Amino acid sequence: MQRGTIDLKPSDLAYVPFVSVDNMMRNVRAVGVETFLRGLADYIEQDFLRWESFDKKPRIPAHAPQGVIELMPTSDGETFGFKYVNGHPGNTSEGLQTVTGFGVLANLKTGYPVLFSEMTILTALRTAANSALAAKYLAPPRATTMAVIGNGAQSDFQCLAFKELLGITEIRAFDIEKAASLRLARNLLDSGLNVTICKTPEDAIEGAQIITTVTADRKRATILTDNMVGAGVHINAVGGDCPGKTELHRDILLRSDIFVEFPDQTHIEGEFQQLDRDHPVTELWQVYSGKAPGRTSDGQITLFDSVGFAIEDFAALRYVRDLLPKTGHFEKLDLLADPDDPRDLYGMVLRSAACDDDKAA
Amino acid sequence: MQRGTIDLKPSDLAYVPFVSVDNMMRNVRAVGVETFLRGLADYIEQDFLRWESFDKKPRIPAHAPQGVIELMPTSDGETFGFKYVNGHPGNTSEGLQTVTGFGVLANLKTGYPVLFSEMTILTALRTAANSALAAKYLAPPRATTMAVIGNGAQSDFQCLAFKELLGITEIRAFDIEKAASLRLARNLLDSGLNVTICKTPEDAIEGAQIITTVTADRKRATILTDNMVGAGVHINAVGGDCPGKTELHRDILLRSDIFVEFPDQTHIEGEFQQLDRDHPVTELWQVYSGKAPGRTSDGQITLFDSVGFAIEDFAALRYVRDLLPKTGHFEKLDLLADPDDPRDLYGMVLRSAACDDDKAA
């Protein structure tokens, strides 16, 4: 735009890069899903290593009988980010997603958004990357076999992330609906993973060094009972993620060393809600930064009580933002008013009307 | 989409109506700015009349030395809404807006967003509509003259809203920068309002039944001193809207009956921050619903200590949502993943890759 002319089109200042669902899939394919998962894990680890520089709060929920909508904001003092996410377990019966989301990164110095992105796919990816990252520090060394109990939308991503980051080769899959396990096995056909469909949870955990629970019921369920869990395993508990929704018997928690993202939130949403608030847990950022031990013995049961935390979404949005210049898979959204004179918002509306008149004339 | 076929395009479920800045201006022009302001005021009044059905919280801020980014969520149990808004007073020196924003309405029963909209222009409009709505209950009857101190981006909208809702005909404008007043006068040239540019604040309030203060400095300023404010006026204090930013001398507050949106927030952000927490104030929803009196005498000084509240944005988004089917001025955004099988998110990514392969073949 030249000085002194009136250009009624928005300038670059007015545009926010937008990653649609279609473009998110293009971005994943552009680098490959495994590389994308590794990239997310790297960014999450980077942000957990500077944990103390983040403004951390529990998510802000709006509840309904059918589910919850949550805002998850955080900031590192330079950049602000938040995710909008819902959890509605009954949605699948109406052909809708249980969990959808979108997110924003913004420059805290100007307040201007710098990225608007779908986060349904991105959340599925970051949740899996986050689980595998935690398992790098907590799972038994040289683990090859993972039980996956609950074979819904998140399970594929978990399998791929554990293959990429831990070298898992064998998946033992169980779901109360066999069709779900078949779907998982079919999707992983060309992944390099061997998938064994199991008839019971007991069967699934046979020989597994890692047990991932990722069921979707919104209630207190007991996917794993105490006698099913042997010494030395790592439990990656992903499905218990809101008040009243848990997957593990309390006795398993009492035998495990529990690792969490942010205790204030895990206490409300995770398996941890079955325990007293003062039950000892270890924060993952302390493990990553060497301030606290991860796995310390062969017989130890480690448990990552995953609920998902705002900093993981922040890291995922950072990863996508940094990827876009390489892939070009984004659009520009006319989201910000950009008048020639910032004090003249109404003038912008007036002049755009004049422009319409010209067209009509 | 037919059963049994694979349609790789997103279904209608995946799309969210999006109102860009350009389309917001088209919507305003389609109905006319005055009608738009009146519609906003009606929707805000409706929502204030069902105040107790809303989930109310103070906004959630992220602070930086340069400004603040805030999320403002609320819900009426059926619909969830939030606004993202920033406030960066130094932005204008870099050609950026001081305040920009966008917002979302969502169905709380499914968690799916139903509207994504720019809110820079919409916030300017709803702030003005909200001020005029309050003044309908608080200003002296048959007021004709309004002083407007601070002639920035919000001032035009204030003038137009007070014209439309209260029948104001005379504007007495003052700004420390005369260029701002000239800009305001120019924009209102065809509005039917008479604009007098004044040399001092004292001059501006001469003969005014309503005094609107809407300056932009982020500090404790004293735009009005006590001796300037005569009996019987209504003060519409819009500019003091964050911690440390006020416009009125404390003695004016002590002589006024103070009306607020949401005391918990006004106490932090409004003129009210100069007073003790237990200083009496009246909530506007109580006035609108007849539970508390508005103006009670000719000599009374009424003061609306405006800071902006989430329910006003919720109402504004509702108004826009209801307007869109009539105007058609919106786009559809591919924001939500919509796999054929909601449990098969990764399958959607896989199949979209197959689609690319087909194209390449």
XYZ file of C-alpha atoms in Angstrom:
722
model
C 0.000 0.000 0.000
C 1.402 3.355 -0.999
C 1.439 6.367 1.216
C -1.242 8.870 0.356
C -3.476 6.460 -1.530
C -6.598 4.920 -0.099
C -6.361 1.161 -0.305
C -9.524 -0.483 0.924
C -8.081 -3.961 1.004
C -6.762 -5.119 4.364
C -3.001 -4.858 4.758
C -0.840 -7.750 5.926
C -1.359 -6.536 9.490
C -4.988 -7.589 9.264
C -4.317 -11.204 8.358
C -3.820 -14.133 10.710
C -2.386 -17.421 9.390
C -5.089 -20.076 9.648
C -4.581 -23.836 9.540
C -7.820 -25.585 8.607
C -8.438 -29.281 9.179
C -7.521 -29.928 5.563
C -4.294 -27.979 5.866
C -3.409 -29.658 9.158
C -3.618 -33.002 7.366
C -1.468 -31.604 4.556
C 1.102 -30.433 7.081
C 1.177 -33.846 8.772
C 1.627 -35.570 5.426
C 4.232 -33.060 4.263
C 6.664 -34.129 6.990
C 5.247 -37.598 7.786
C 3.246 -38.447 10.881
C 6.224 -39.941 12.753
C 8.389 -36.872 12.158
C 5.476 -34.658 13.163
C 5.054 -36.609 16.423
C 8.781 -36.385 17.146
C 8.730 -32.674 16.432
C 5.824 -32.187 18.836
C 7.603 -34.195 21.534
C 10.731 -32.068 21.078
C 8.775 -28.829 21.392
C 6.858 -30.105 24.424
C 10.121 -31.145 26.090
C 11.649 -27.721 25.351
C 8.694 -26.001 26.981
C 8.649 -28.330 30.002
C 12.353 -27.557 30.461
C 11.433 -23.862 30.903
C 8.405 -24.692 33.062
C 8.974 -21.864 35.509
C 8.754 -19.218 32.787
C 5.093 -20.096 32.096
C 1.961 -18.626 33.576
C 0.070 -21.750 34.657
C -3.579 -22.046 35.580
C -6.089 -24.882 35.647
C -8.331 -24.922 32.585
C -11.490 -22.789 32.663
C -14.522 -25.022 32.181
C -18.164 -24.530 31.178
C -20.184 -27.590 32.103
C -23.386 -29.019 30.680
C -25.034 -32.377 31.355
C -23.729 -33.576 27.973
C -20.125 -32.494 28.415
C -17.716 -29.664 28.939
C -16.127 -26.835 26.975
C -12.792 -25.641 28.274
C -10.405 -22.790 27.620
C -6.756 -23.558 28.322
C -4.641 -20.393 28.324
C -0.965 -19.992 29.082
C 1.846 -17.558 28.388
C 5.630 -17.515 28.543
C 5.789 -13.734 28.857
C 6.510 -13.289 25.111
C 3.787 -15.367 23.524
C 0.245 -16.084 24.670
C -1.603 -19.210 23.654
C -4.888 -20.858 24.376
C -6.891 -23.831 23.259
C -10.643 -24.217 23.043
C -11.555 -27.854 23.559
C -14.750 -29.751 24.244
C -15.386 -33.199 25.673
C -18.789 -34.697 24.883
C -18.800 -38.505 25.223
C -22.290 -38.859 23.716
C -21.302 -37.051 20.512
C -20.200 -40.147 18.602
C -23.764 -41.485 18.632
C -24.731 -38.404 16.586
C -21.793 -38.646 14.206
C -19.897 -35.889 15.983
C -16.415 -35.940 17.497
C -16.123 -36.501 21.260
C -13.294 -33.985 21.381
C -12.772 -31.068 19.017
C -10.620 -28.055 19.406
C -8.903 -25.052 17.997
C -6.179 -22.787 19.275
C -4.483 -19.453 18.988
C -0.984 -18.107 19.478
C -0.571 -14.377 19.950
C 2.230 -11.885 20.372
C 1.920 -10.657 23.948
C 3.772 -7.425 23.096
C 1.143 -6.296 20.564
C -1.807 -8.494 21.497
C -2.136 -9.556 17.854
C -2.851 -13.224 17.075
C -0.116 -14.833 14.972
C -1.701 -18.271 14.424
C -5.228 -19.671 14.432
C -5.380 -23.416 14.007
C -7.668 -26.396 14.149
C -6.662 -28.522 17.127
C -8.800 -31.653 16.862
C -6.110 -33.467 14.903
C -3.315 -31.496 16.551
C -4.535 -32.389 20.054
C -4.667 -36.086 19.141
C -1.080 -35.837 17.919
C 0.242 -33.836 20.848
C -1.429 -36.108 23.398
C 0.332 -39.100 21.863
C 3.646 -37.251 21.566
C 3.340 -36.169 25.186
C 2.695 -39.750 26.347
C 5.684 -41.073 24.428
C 7.887 -38.269 25.741
C 6.975 -39.151 29.338
C 7.567 -42.832 28.596
C 11.084 -42.071 27.345
C 11.895 -41.176 30.949
C 9.609 -43.658 32.732
C 9.188 -46.873 30.726
C 11.485 -49.866 31.199
C 14.516 -49.597 28.903
C 14.290 -51.487 25.608
C 10.513 -51.935 25.874
C 9.150 -53.534 22.715
C 5.531 -54.346 23.547
C 2.650 -52.021 24.432
C -0.859 -53.022 25.469
C -3.440 -50.531 24.215
C -6.748 -50.775 26.053
C -9.366 -48.667 24.318
C -8.935 -48.521 20.545
C -10.701 -45.261 19.718
C -9.547 -42.155 17.896
C -6.515 -41.542 20.142
C -5.110 -45.081 20.023
C -3.569 -44.927 16.532
C -1.578 -41.838 17.445
C -0.369 -43.422 20.702
C 0.915 -46.474 18.826
C 2.716 -44.364 16.220
C 4.282 -42.070 18.825
C 5.572 -44.994 20.909
C 6.979 -46.620 17.784
C 8.777 -43.422 16.796
C 10.079 -42.327 20.191
C 10.577 -45.640 22.036
C 10.999 -48.206 19.271
C 7.888 -50.173 20.242
C 7.237 -52.901 17.661
C 4.375 -54.971 19.150
C 0.877 -53.633 19.917
C -1.580 -55.771 21.904
C -4.974 -54.156 21.324
C -8.179 -54.565 23.302
C -11.507 -52.787 23.053
C -14.974 -53.784 24.262
C -15.985 -53.272 20.611
C -13.919 -55.566 18.433
C -14.642 -53.353 15.422
C -12.555 -50.637 17.049
C -9.562 -52.979 17.359
C -9.971 -54.073 13.748
C -10.056 -50.445 12.683
C -6.847 -49.761 14.611
C -5.126 -52.812 13.137
C -6.175 -51.816 9.623
C -4.912 -48.252 10.019
C -1.536 -49.510 11.296
C -1.119 -52.111 8.534
C 1.654 -50.220 6.774
C 3.139 -48.641 9.885
C 5.716 -51.315 10.658
C 3.905 -52.193 13.900
C 2.624 -55.726 14.575
C -0.885 -55.516 16.005
C -2.388 -58.414 17.947
C -6.102 -58.109 18.684
C -6.831 -59.455 22.148
C -10.059 -60.806 23.634
C -9.606 -59.476 27.158
C -7.621 -56.754 28.910
C -5.747 -59.534 30.727
C -4.742 -60.997 27.397
C -3.657 -57.582 26.111
C -1.257 -56.832 28.947
C 0.426 -60.248 28.704
C 4.102 -59.569 28.088
C 3.642 -55.806 27.687
C 6.225 -53.507 29.268
C 3.953 -50.530 28.675
C 0.195 -50.407 29.273
C -1.719 -47.575 27.642
C -5.307 -47.064 28.795
C -7.274 -44.783 26.555
C -10.968 -45.573 26.908
C -13.688 -43.003 26.416
C -16.379 -43.711 29.013
C -17.283 -40.728 31.124
C -17.542 -42.454 34.467
C -15.490 -44.196 37.060
C -14.484 -47.392 35.301
C -11.968 -50.010 36.310
C -10.179 -50.907 33.104
C -7.283 -52.312 35.078
C -7.654 -54.097 38.402
C -4.824 -54.425 40.841
C -3.954 -58.084 40.207
C -3.550 -57.440 36.467
C -0.554 -55.152 36.832
C 2.800 -56.821 37.391
C 6.029 -55.293 38.657
C 8.159 -53.162 36.392
C 5.591 -51.915 33.908
C 4.902 -48.376 32.839
C 1.247 -47.356 32.777
C 0.314 -44.581 30.379
C -3.137 -43.608 31.671
C -4.647 -41.316 29.045
C -8.391 -41.863 29.252
C -9.098 -40.522 32.744
C -9.222 -36.837 32.021
C -12.193 -35.191 33.669
C -13.902 -35.144 37.055
C -15.630 -38.477 37.678
C -13.792 -40.252 34.857
C -11.073 -42.707 35.879
C -9.780 -45.996 34.474
C -7.581 -47.597 37.109
C -8.362 -49.276 40.374
C -7.200 -47.158 43.291
C -4.931 -49.952 44.565
C -2.846 -49.708 41.403
C -2.238 -46.032 42.138
C -1.075 -46.905 45.638
C 1.519 -49.339 44.255
C 2.759 -46.926 41.591
C 5.048 -43.956 41.448
C 2.819 -41.318 39.907
C 4.030 -38.706 37.434
C 1.872 -35.763 36.439
C 1.880 -32.649 34.290
C 0.426 -30.055 36.684
C -0.755 -31.374 40.061
C -3.474 -28.729 40.571
C -5.169 -29.929 37.395
C -4.419 -33.663 37.660
C -5.927 -33.693 41.123
C -9.245 -32.588 39.597
C -9.220 -34.537 36.345
C -6.839 -37.472 36.487
C -6.641 -40.865 38.174
C -5.181 -38.803 41.007
C -8.729 -37.668 41.907
C -9.052 -41.049 43.657
C -6.268 -40.127 46.089
C -5.769 -37.588 48.849
C -4.502 -34.222 47.662
C -1.254 -34.718 49.596
C -0.422 -38.104 48.073
C 3.110 -37.762 46.654
C 3.459 -37.237 42.910
C 6.370 -36.152 40.733
C 6.017 -33.386 38.164
C 7.305 -34.360 34.737
C 9.163 -31.095 34.153
C 11.295 -31.944 37.155
C 12.122 -35.344 35.670
C 13.004 -33.848 32.276
C 15.246 -31.237 33.875
C 17.004 -33.737 36.182
C 15.552 -32.261 39.367
C 13.670 -35.491 40.171
C 14.285 -39.115 39.194
C 12.177 -40.913 36.586
C 12.345 -44.709 36.691
C 14.735 -45.840 39.434
C 14.376 -49.641 39.519
C 13.352 -52.628 37.392
C 10.472 -53.584 39.653
C 8.990 -50.120 39.978
C 5.545 -49.459 38.517
C 5.563 -46.005 36.928
C 2.290 -44.290 36.098
C 1.849 -41.250 33.918
C -1.523 -39.812 34.898
C -2.120 -37.866 31.671
C -4.808 -35.208 31.548
C -3.377 -32.770 28.995
C -2.049 -29.372 29.940
C -2.068 -25.945 28.293
C 1.726 -25.862 27.855
C 1.531 -28.956 25.617
C -0.911 -27.141 23.341
C 1.265 -24.066 23.425
C 4.224 -26.188 22.316
C 2.133 -27.863 19.602
C 1.008 -24.499 18.229
C 4.631 -23.305 18.289
C 5.633 -26.372 16.292
C 2.923 -25.734 13.699
C 3.777 -22.033 13.487
C 7.429 -22.890 12.814
C 6.439 -25.537 10.260
C 4.192 -23.313 8.122
C 6.917 -21.317 6.352
C 8.388 -24.656 5.169
C 5.148 -26.273 4.003
C 3.042 -23.275 3.000
C -0.070 -25.196 4.041
C -2.136 -22.395 5.545
C -4.568 -19.675 4.569
C -4.772 -16.046 5.628
C -7.781 -14.983 7.629
C -9.128 -11.417 7.568
C -9.567 -11.385 11.350
C -8.114 -8.044 12.457
C -9.438 -4.617 11.649
C -6.669 -2.555 10.132
C -7.781 1.003 9.473
C -5.328 3.419 7.850
C -5.588 5.407 11.063
C -5.928 3.146 14.124
C -8.016 5.832 15.811
C -10.504 5.771 12.956
C -12.373 2.480 13.134
C -15.708 3.993 12.158
C -14.030 5.782 9.268
C -13.001 2.374 7.947
C -16.638 1.255 7.985
C -17.715 4.517 6.330
C -15.108 4.288 3.578
C -15.900 0.650 2.862
C -19.499 1.763 2.318
C -18.273 4.410 -0.131
C -16.463 1.624 -1.930
C -19.719 -0.337 -2.271
C -21.427 2.755 -3.650
C -18.700 3.103 -6.257
C -19.242 -0.469 -7.326
C -22.975 0.063 -7.604
C -22.511 3.271 -9.615
C -22.855 -37.582 1.051
C -24.293 -40.973 0.229
C -24.030 -43.946 2.488
C -21.366 -46.385 1.378
C -19.365 -43.879 -0.646
C -16.201 -42.212 0.527
C -16.508 -38.467 0.332
C -13.268 -36.777 1.259
C -14.709 -33.281 1.405
C -15.727 -32.055 4.853
C -19.445 -32.306 5.535
C -21.490 -29.398 6.845
C -20.675 -30.582 10.367
C -17.077 -29.557 9.816
C -17.809 -25.955 8.949
C -18.123 -23.006 11.288
C -19.656 -19.726 10.069
C -16.949 -17.069 10.103
C -17.451 -13.317 10.016
C -14.303 -11.575 8.804
C -13.656 -7.880 9.306
C -14.842 -7.255 5.766
C -18.035 -9.211 6.340
C -18.658 -7.500 9.674
C -18.590 -4.170 7.848
C -20.951 -5.592 5.211
C -23.325 -6.733 7.946
C -23.260 -3.318 9.605
C -23.964 -1.631 6.283
C -26.652 -4.131 5.340
C -28.865 -3.031 8.244
C -27.377 0.416 8.891
C -25.159 1.302 11.830
C -27.983 2.810 13.912
C -30.192 -0.266 13.523
C -27.219 -2.472 14.301
C -26.544 -0.484 17.504
C -30.184 -0.702 18.521
C -30.198 -4.454 17.854
C -27.119 -4.887 20.012
C -28.672 -2.864 22.827
C -31.837 -5.006 22.636
C -29.853 -8.245 22.823
C -27.712 -6.937 25.690
C -30.835 -5.889 27.580
C -32.399 -9.330 27.007
C -29.326 -11.030 28.410
C -29.057 -8.654 31.385
C -32.711 -9.447 32.143
C -31.752 -13.131 32.553
C -28.579 -12.270 34.460
C -28.930 -15.069 36.970
C -28.921 -17.752 34.259
C -25.335 -16.867 33.282
C -22.091 -18.314 34.527
C -20.136 -15.180 35.427
C -16.419 -14.878 36.066
C -13.914 -12.037 35.900
C -11.907 -12.037 32.672
C -8.756 -14.144 32.521
C -5.778 -11.931 31.792
C -2.224 -12.427 30.503
C -0.150 -9.370 31.241
C 2.934 -7.945 29.555
C 4.640 -4.586 30.091
C 3.077 -3.420 26.791
C -0.483 -4.482 27.539
C -2.831 -7.320 28.268
C -4.575 -10.156 26.451
C -7.810 -11.342 28.016
C -10.238 -14.193 27.575
C -13.826 -13.418 28.559
C -15.931 -16.583 28.749
C -19.533 -16.985 29.794
C -22.370 -19.431 29.355
C -26.137 -19.466 29.800
C -26.258 -23.248 30.141
C -27.270 -23.724 26.482
C -24.692 -21.655 24.670
C -21.076 -20.923 25.527
C -19.314 -17.805 24.347
C -15.982 -16.162 24.786
C -14.077 -13.194 23.500
C -10.353 -12.810 22.984
C -9.399 -9.179 23.392
C -6.165 -7.270 23.816
C -5.424 -3.829 25.161
C -2.085 -2.322 24.094
C -2.062 1.476 24.418
C 1.310 1.818 22.621
C 0.073 0.002 19.519
C -1.185 3.081 17.685
C 2.361 4.435 17.437
C 3.178 1.337 15.349
C 0.058 1.552 13.188
C -1.697 -1.202 15.125
C -5.049 -1.133 16.901
C -5.041 -0.550 20.670
C -7.855 -3.055 21.042
C -8.543 -5.988 18.744
C -10.662 -9.009 19.343
C -12.482 -12.028 18.089
C -15.096 -14.259 19.596
C -16.810 -17.617 19.467
C -20.270 -18.943 20.230
C -20.638 -22.674 20.777
C -23.388 -25.173 21.423
C -22.798 -26.356 24.982
C -24.693 -29.599 24.300
C -22.277 -30.737 21.589
C -19.262 -28.552 22.266
C -19.233 -27.504 18.595
C -18.578 -23.854 17.727
C -21.475 -22.255 15.837
C -19.945 -18.838 15.137
C -16.428 -17.433 14.861
C -16.317 -13.691 14.401
C -14.030 -10.714 14.340
C -14.788 -8.549 17.367
C -12.688 -5.442 16.905
C -15.511 -3.644 15.152
C -18.171 -5.592 17.030
C -16.689 -4.672 20.431
C -16.643 -0.995 19.476
C -20.305 -1.250 18.530
C -21.402 -3.242 21.579
C -19.528 -0.933 23.963
C -21.422 2.026 22.545
C -24.752 0.180 22.525
C -24.147 -0.873 26.121
C -23.422 2.710 27.200
C -26.556 4.012 25.507
C -28.652 1.222 27.004
C -27.470 2.130 30.519
C -28.114 5.812 29.791
C -31.715 5.033 28.809
C -32.256 4.169 32.479
C -29.835 6.664 34.049
C -29.587 9.865 32.002
C -31.849 12.855 32.632
C -35.031 12.566 30.557
C -35.057 14.425 27.247
C -31.285 14.876 27.225
C -30.148 16.466 23.963
C -26.501 17.286 24.516
C -23.554 14.985 25.195
C -19.977 15.988 25.966
C -17.488 13.494 24.535
C -14.064 13.768 26.108
C -11.585 11.650 24.199
C -12.282 11.469 20.459
C -10.596 8.200 19.513
C -11.893 5.087 17.813
C -14.732 4.475 20.296
C -16.130 8.009 20.259
C -17.951 7.822 16.891
C -19.865 4.751 17.977
C -20.810 6.348 21.294
C -22.245 9.369 19.507
C -24.241 7.253 17.070
C -25.605 4.974 19.803
C -26.718 7.914 21.953
C -28.353 9.506 18.940
C -30.222 6.306 18.107
C -31.267 5.247 21.609
C -31.610 8.566 23.463
C -32.249 11.094 20.724
C -29.087 13.087 21.425
C -28.639 15.801 18.797
C -25.683 17.875 20.035
C -22.132 16.553 20.549
C -19.545 18.705 22.315
C -16.209 17.095 21.490
C -12.861 17.536 23.214
C -9.545 15.759 22.731
C -6.014 16.777 23.659
C -5.292 16.242 19.957
C -7.522 18.521 17.921
C -7.024 16.264 14.878
C -8.976 13.559 16.684
C -11.935 15.900 17.199
C -11.799 16.968 13.558
C -11.802 13.323 12.499
C -14.844 12.652 14.693
C -16.691 15.686 13.335
C -15.899 14.671 9.751
C -17.143 11.100 10.263
C -20.394 12.374 11.787
C -21.000 14.940 9.052
C -23.906 13.030 7.521
C -25.160 11.474 10.763
C -27.665 14.164 11.720
C -25.620 15.064 14.793
C -24.294 18.579 15.343
C -20.682 18.398 16.494
C -19.049 21.308 18.289
C -15.288 21.014 18.735
C -14.296 22.408 22.119
C -10.981 23.778 23.336
C -11.145 22.479 26.909
C -12.997 19.778 28.826
C -14.723 22.548 30.758
C -15.996 23.995 27.508
C -17.168 20.563 26.325
C -19.331 19.826 29.347
C -21.019 23.237 29.195
C -24.744 22.530 28.875
C -24.302 18.774 28.492
C -26.760 16.486 30.288
C -24.525 13.524 29.548
C -20.737 13.408 29.862
C -18.947 10.567 28.101
C -15.287 10.077 28.976
C -13.488 7.787 26.620
C -9.787 8.572 26.677
C -7.107 5.990 25.984
C -4.242 6.712 28.363
C -3.187 3.747 30.438
C -2.672 5.533 33.701
C -4.526 7.288 36.443
C -5.658 10.451 34.751
C -8.098 13.082 35.918
C -10.126 13.932 32.865
C -12.854 15.368 35.058
C -12.246 17.177 38.311
C -14.889 17.519 40.946
C -15.820 21.160 40.359
C -16.497 20.483 36.667
C -19.451 18.200 37.297
C -22.746 19.883 38.084
C -25.871 18.376 39.611
C -28.167 16.194 37.536
C -25.786 14.954 34.864
C -25.168 11.393 33.791
C -21.516 10.392 33.445
C -20.766 7.602 31.011
C -17.225 6.630 32.034
C -15.906 4.315 29.333
C -12.157 4.874 29.242
C -11.169 3.584 32.681
C -11.104 -0.118 31.988
C -8.018 -1.752 33.400
C -6.058 -1.748 36.659
C -4.299 1.572 37.112
C -6.357 3.337 34.423
C -8.995 5.773 35.621
C -10.390 9.042 34.309
C -12.384 10.668 37.082
C -11.373 12.375 40.276
C -12.313 10.274 43.290
C -14.471 13.083 44.712
C -16.806 12.800 41.703
C -17.345 9.139 42.523
C -18.223 10.038 46.104
C -20.929 12.464 44.900
C -22.367 10.024 42.349
C -24.650 7.039 42.410
C -22.521 4.403 40.732
C -23.915 1.764 38.374
C -21.826 -1.192 37.240
C -21.998 -4.325 35.124
C -20.344 -6.872 37.403
C -18.911 -5.533 40.693
C -16.170 -8.177 40.995
C -14.721 -6.992 37.712
C -15.465 -3.280 37.992
C -13.691 -3.186 41.323
C -10.504 -4.318 39.571
C -10.785 -2.399 36.310
C -13.161 0.529 36.611
C -13.241 3.926 38.266
C -14.470 1.898 41.228
C -10.852 0.791 41.870
C -10.396 4.195 43.553
C -12.998 3.280 46.207
C -13.278 0.763 49.022
C -14.616 -2.608 47.948
C -17.724 -2.120 50.112
C -18.669 1.255 48.636
C -22.293 0.896 47.492
C -22.925 0.337 43.796
C -25.988 -0.776 41.846
C -25.830 -3.553 39.293
C -27.378 -2.614 35.951
C -29.265 -5.891 35.535
C -31.163 -5.005 38.699
C -32.112 -1.635 37.255
C -33.245 -3.141 33.943
C -35.364 -5.739 35.742
C -36.915 -3.238 38.140
C -35.243 -4.683 41.226
C -33.320 -1.440 41.856
C -33.997 2.175 40.900
C -32.107 3.940 38.114
C -32.273 7.733 38.206
C -34.446 8.890 41.103
C -34.104 12.688 41.134
C -33.229 15.659 38.932
C -30.216 16.632 40.992
C -28.697 13.174 41.196
C -25.379 12.519 39.472
C -25.499 9.063 37.924
C -22.294 7.344 36.851
C -22.026 4.281 34.674
C -18.567 2.874 35.420
C -18.224 0.882 32.172
C -15.530 -1.757 31.855
C -17.139 -4.237 29.438
C -18.382 -7.617 30.496
C -18.510 -11.041 28.892
C -22.309 -11.144 28.742
C -22.297 -8.073 26.475
C -20.033 -9.890 24.037
C -22.204 -12.977 24.298
C -25.240 -10.873 23.410
C -23.374 -9.213 20.537
C -22.343 -12.581 19.109
C -25.956 -13.791 19.443
C -27.117 -10.731 17.517
C -24.622 -11.389 14.721
C -25.493 -15.107 14.599
C -29.174 -14.248 14.201
C -28.396 -11.604 11.576
C -26.318 -13.850 9.283
C -29.172 -15.849 7.728
C -30.723 -12.533 6.659
C -27.593 -10.913 5.237
C -25.582 -13.919 4.084
C -22.387 -12.008 4.846
C -20.202 -14.793 6.212
C -17.850 -17.523 5.081
C -17.574 -21.128 6.151
C -14.412 -22.175 7.911
C -13.078 -25.739 7.786
C -12.331 -25.729 11.504
C -13.685 -29.064 12.766
C -12.413 -32.499 11.899
C -15.298 -34.566 10.611
C -14.249 -38.142 9.892
C -16.841 -40.555 8.479
C -16.331 -42.525 11.683
C -15.765 -40.228 14.677
C -13.538 -42.904 16.220
C -11.297 -42.873 13.178
C -9.416 -39.588 13.188
C -6.154 -41.117 11.970
C -8.072 -42.933 9.216
C -9.188 -39.525 7.964
C -5.560 -38.410 7.717
C -4.629 -41.702 6.005
C -7.432 -41.491 3.472
C -6.712 -37.875 2.675
C -3.154 -39.007 1.876
C -4.545 -41.699 -0.424
C -6.512 -38.952 -2.115
C -3.288 -37.017 -2.752
C -1.683 -40.162 -4.160
C -4.599 -40.595 -6.528
C -4.160 -37.067 -7.737
C -0.442 -37.608 -8.273
C -1.020 -40.881 -10.140
